[in-house]
Short mmCIF file of N, CA and C in Angstrom, two decimals:
data_model
loop_
_atom_site.label_atom_id
_atom_site.label_comp_id
_atom_site.label_asym_id
_atom_site.label_seq_id
_atom_site.Cartn_x
_atom_site.Cartn_y
_atom_site.Cartn_z
N MET A 156 -16.82 63.47 12.32
CA MET A 156 -15.94 64.18 11.08
C MET A 156 -16.72 64.93 10.19
N ALA A 157 -14.88 65.46 10.84
CA ALA A 157 -14.54 67.13 9.60
C ALA A 157 -13.63 66.66 8.70
N ILE A 158 -13.50 67.70 7.94
CA ILE A 158 -13.18 67.82 6.34
C ILE A 158 -11.86 68.82 6.43
N GLU A 159 -10.83 68.86 6.52
CA GLU A 159 -9.60 69.72 6.59
C GLU A 159 -8.58 69.91 5.20
N ARG A 160 -8.73 70.67 4.89
CA ARG A 160 -7.66 70.59 3.73
C ARG A 160 -6.24 71.77 4.82
N SER A 161 -5.44 70.98 3.96
CA SER A 161 -4.68 72.01 3.95
C SER A 161 -3.21 71.54 3.02
N ILE A 162 -1.88 72.52 2.90
CA ILE A 162 -1.60 73.13 1.72
C ILE A 162 0.49 72.64 2.19
N GLU A 163 1.13 71.75 1.87
CA GLU A 163 2.81 71.65 2.32
C GLU A 163 3.58 71.65 1.24
N HIS A 164 4.43 72.11 1.05
CA HIS A 164 6.34 71.94 0.01
C HIS A 164 6.48 70.99 0.24
N ASP A 165 6.01 70.10 -0.21
CA ASP A 165 6.61 68.23 0.58
C ASP A 165 7.82 68.00 -0.48
N LYS A 166 8.09 69.42 -2.02
CA LYS A 166 9.87 68.79 -2.56
C LYS A 166 9.67 70.27 -2.74
N ILE A 167 11.24 70.83 -2.26
CA ILE A 167 12.25 71.68 -2.70
C ILE A 167 13.18 71.33 -3.58
N GLU A 168 13.41 71.86 -4.85
CA GLU A 168 14.78 71.63 -5.71
C GLU A 168 15.38 72.70 -6.21
N VAL A 169 16.93 72.70 -6.48
CA VAL A 169 17.74 73.63 -7.04
C VAL A 169 17.90 73.12 -7.53
N VAL A 170 18.25 73.95 -9.18
CA VAL A 170 18.33 73.23 -10.15
C VAL A 170 18.64 74.24 -11.28
N GLY A 171 20.01 73.06 -12.04
CA GLY A 171 20.98 74.36 -13.33
C GLY A 171 21.75 75.77 -12.64
N GLN A 172 21.98 76.76 -14.07
CA GLN A 172 23.49 77.64 -13.83
C GLN A 172 22.89 78.51 -12.84
N TYR A 173 21.56 79.00 -12.93
CA TYR A 173 20.71 79.77 -12.14
C TYR A 173 19.65 79.97 -11.14
N LYS A 174 20.18 78.81 -10.33
CA LYS A 174 19.50 78.22 -9.15
C LYS A 174 17.96 78.65 -9.25
N ALA A 175 17.89 78.01 -10.13
CA ALA A 175 15.93 78.11 -10.26
C ALA A 175 15.54 76.95 -8.72
N VAL A 176 14.70 77.82 -8.30
CA VAL A 176 14.22 77.36 -7.17
C VAL A 176 12.28 76.16 -7.71
N GLN A 177 12.19 75.07 -7.64
CA GLN A 177 11.32 74.60 -7.89
C GLN A 177 10.91 73.69 -6.60
N VAL A 178 9.24 73.98 -6.76
CA VAL A 178 8.72 74.10 -5.78
C VAL A 178 7.39 72.92 -5.91
N ARG A 179 7.11 72.25 -5.24
CA ARG A 179 5.74 71.17 -5.48
C ARG A 179 5.36 71.48 -4.30
N GLU A 180 3.87 71.94 -4.55
CA GLU A 180 3.17 72.13 -3.02
C GLU A 180 1.43 71.28 -2.94
N ALA A 181 1.92 70.28 -2.22
CA ALA A 181 0.40 69.64 -2.64
C ALA A 181 -0.35 69.41 -1.33
N THR A 182 -1.57 70.38 -2.00
CA THR A 182 -2.57 69.88 -1.02
C THR A 182 -3.89 68.85 -1.22
N VAL A 183 -3.52 68.89 0.85
CA VAL A 183 -4.27 67.43 1.14
C VAL A 183 -5.57 68.27 2.21
N ILE A 184 -6.74 66.66 1.68
CA ILE A 184 -7.81 66.74 1.74
C ILE A 184 -8.05 65.80 3.10
N THR A 185 -8.28 66.14 4.34
CA THR A 185 -8.17 64.86 5.06
C THR A 185 -9.60 64.70 5.67
N GLU A 186 -10.22 63.46 5.87
CA GLU A 186 -11.23 63.60 6.70
C GLU A 186 -10.86 62.76 8.27
N ASP A 187 -11.08 63.48 9.74
CA ASP A 187 -11.37 62.15 10.23
C ASP A 187 -9.19 61.89 10.48
N ASP A 188 -8.86 63.24 9.86
CA ASP A 188 -7.25 62.48 10.38
C ASP A 188 -7.21 61.07 9.42
N THR A 189 -7.82 61.00 8.07
CA THR A 189 -7.42 60.12 7.22
C THR A 189 -7.27 60.71 5.76
N GLU A 190 -6.27 60.70 5.08
CA GLU A 190 -6.04 61.36 3.89
C GLU A 190 -6.91 60.67 3.28
N ILE A 191 -7.88 61.62 2.29
CA ILE A 191 -8.62 61.13 1.54
C ILE A 191 -8.28 61.37 -0.12
N SER A 192 -7.66 62.80 0.02
CA SER A 192 -6.94 63.23 -1.40
C SER A 192 -6.13 63.66 -1.21
N ARG A 193 -5.38 63.92 -2.61
CA ARG A 193 -3.81 64.51 -1.78
C ARG A 193 -3.70 65.32 -4.09
N SER A 194 -3.33 66.71 -4.01
CA SER A 194 -2.91 66.93 -5.38
C SER A 194 -1.64 68.06 -5.62
N PHE A 195 -1.58 68.41 -6.75
CA PHE A 195 -0.29 68.49 -6.29
C PHE A 195 0.15 69.73 -7.74
N ARG A 196 0.55 70.81 -6.93
CA ARG A 196 0.82 71.90 -8.25
C ARG A 196 2.24 72.43 -7.78
N ARG A 197 3.13 73.13 -8.76
CA ARG A 197 4.02 73.17 -9.02
C ARG A 197 4.79 74.91 -9.63
N TYR A 198 5.93 75.42 -9.07
CA TYR A 198 5.68 76.56 -9.39
C TYR A 198 7.73 76.73 -9.99
N VAL A 199 7.65 77.66 -10.45
CA VAL A 199 9.42 77.55 -10.14
C VAL A 199 9.72 79.55 -9.80
N LEU A 200 10.88 79.51 -8.90
CA LEU A 200 11.21 80.61 -8.98
C LEU A 200 12.55 81.29 -9.76
N HIS A 201 13.12 82.36 -9.63
CA HIS A 201 13.53 82.57 -10.62
C HIS A 201 14.49 83.86 -9.71
N PRO A 202 16.03 83.98 -9.88
CA PRO A 202 16.91 84.86 -9.37
C PRO A 202 16.27 86.58 -8.58
N ASP A 203 15.68 87.05 -10.69
CA ASP A 203 14.88 88.43 -9.89
C ASP A 203 13.54 88.46 -9.52
N ASN A 204 12.59 86.97 -8.95
CA ASN A 204 11.28 87.31 -8.92
C ASN A 204 11.50 87.30 -7.21
N ASP A 205 9.98 88.03 -6.94
CA ASP A 205 10.38 88.66 -5.44
C ASP A 205 9.46 87.34 -4.42
N ILE A 206 10.20 87.52 -3.71
CA ILE A 206 9.96 85.92 -2.91
C ILE A 206 9.13 86.44 -1.30
N THR A 207 8.74 87.51 -1.23
CA THR A 207 8.36 88.62 0.27
C THR A 207 7.36 87.14 0.72
N ASP A 208 6.50 86.95 -0.24
CA ASP A 208 4.87 86.18 0.16
C ASP A 208 5.06 84.50 0.24
N GLN A 209 6.45 83.64 -0.53
CA GLN A 209 7.04 83.07 0.07
C GLN A 209 7.03 82.67 1.82
N THR A 210 7.36 81.06 2.15
CA THR A 210 7.20 80.59 3.69
C THR A 210 8.60 80.75 3.76
N ALA A 211 9.07 80.97 5.27
CA ALA A 211 10.48 81.25 5.36
C ALA A 211 11.39 80.36 4.89
N GLU A 212 11.06 79.04 4.84
CA GLU A 212 12.37 77.64 4.88
C GLU A 212 12.06 78.27 3.31
N ILE A 213 11.32 78.09 1.78
CA ILE A 213 11.93 78.58 1.24
C ILE A 213 12.06 79.88 0.95
N GLN A 214 12.68 81.09 1.83
CA GLN A 214 13.17 82.33 1.40
C GLN A 214 14.66 82.06 2.23
N ALA A 215 14.59 80.99 2.65
CA ALA A 215 15.81 80.65 3.56
C ALA A 215 16.68 80.25 2.55
N ILE A 216 16.11 78.89 1.41
CA ILE A 216 16.43 78.74 0.44
C ILE A 216 17.01 79.32 -0.32
N CYS A 217 16.10 79.69 -1.10
CA CYS A 217 16.72 81.18 -2.75
C CYS A 217 17.96 82.01 -1.85
N ASN A 218 17.57 82.58 -0.50
CA ASN A 218 18.71 84.05 -0.11
C ASN A 218 19.90 82.59 -0.37
N ALA A 219 19.53 81.82 0.20
CA ALA A 219 21.34 81.13 0.09
C ALA A 219 22.18 80.58 -0.69
N VAL A 220 21.26 80.16 -2.15
CA VAL A 220 21.45 79.75 -2.76
C VAL A 220 21.62 81.25 -4.11
N TRP A 221 20.86 82.23 -4.25
CA TRP A 221 20.93 83.59 -4.81
C TRP A 221 22.48 84.12 -4.86
N THR A 222 23.48 84.14 -4.97
CA THR A 222 24.23 84.74 -4.20
C THR A 222 24.56 86.06 -5.10
N ASP A 223 25.45 87.09 -4.91
CA ASP A 223 25.19 88.42 -5.83
C ASP A 223 25.92 87.79 -7.29
N ALA A 224 26.15 86.49 -7.89
CA ALA A 224 27.42 86.15 -8.77
C ALA A 224 26.39 85.89 -9.73
N VAL A 225 25.37 84.98 -9.11
CA VAL A 225 23.95 84.23 -9.41
C VAL A 225 23.27 84.89 -10.20
N LYS A 226 22.71 86.47 -9.53
CA LYS A 226 21.73 86.80 -9.70
C LYS A 226 22.40 87.72 -11.54
N THR A 227 23.31 88.85 -10.80
CA THR A 227 23.83 89.66 -11.98
C THR A 227 24.07 88.48 -13.68
N ALA A 228 24.63 86.99 -13.42
CA ALA A 228 24.58 85.60 -14.25
C ALA A 228 22.95 85.73 -15.10
N TRP A 229 21.80 85.61 -13.83
CA TRP A 229 20.66 85.99 -14.44
C TRP A 229 20.23 87.08 -14.99
N ALA A 230 20.72 87.65 -14.35
CA ALA A 230 19.84 88.90 -15.29
C ALA A 230 20.71 89.42 -16.24
N GLU A 231 22.28 89.31 -16.77
CA GLU A 231 22.73 89.24 -18.11
C GLU A 231 21.77 87.93 -19.27
N PHE A 232 22.04 86.52 -18.78
CA PHE A 232 21.00 85.99 -19.31
C PHE A 232 19.83 86.29 -19.86
N GLN A 233 19.33 86.70 -18.94
CA GLN A 233 18.25 87.35 -19.96
C GLN A 233 18.05 88.72 -20.67
N ALA A 234 18.85 89.54 -20.12
CA ALA A 234 19.26 90.71 -21.47
C ALA A 234 19.52 90.25 -22.25
N SER A 235 19.50 89.26 -21.93
CA SER A 235 21.01 88.38 -23.99
C SER A 235 19.70 87.58 -24.42
N GLN A 236 18.90 87.22 -23.13
CA GLN A 236 16.88 86.60 -24.90
C GLN A 236 16.35 87.24 -24.72
N GLU A 237 16.66 88.85 -24.44
CA GLU A 237 15.79 89.34 -24.48
C GLU A 237 16.34 90.59 -25.96
N ALA A 238 17.69 90.62 -26.43
CA ALA A 238 18.13 91.11 -27.61
C ALA A 238 18.26 90.83 -28.31
N ALA A 239 17.93 88.72 -28.84
CA ALA A 239 17.89 88.16 -29.33
C ALA A 239 16.79 88.40 -30.51
#
């Protein structure tokens, strides 16, 4: 009767003009290879976030969509919001 807990990133989406990366993380509890519980947590990554602690898959997606142009546009948007 082994109870195990695992975390998986089951949904990764790129949205918006500034290519925000939305991640859904599922925490799965299994008992004897039968799933007994699943809960979710979501978080968003923006082009100015440090992604070194993310999985290789998430890092690859971020690096692919966060071009220099996107990073510059995001920084300009952030600056305009702070100035307002």
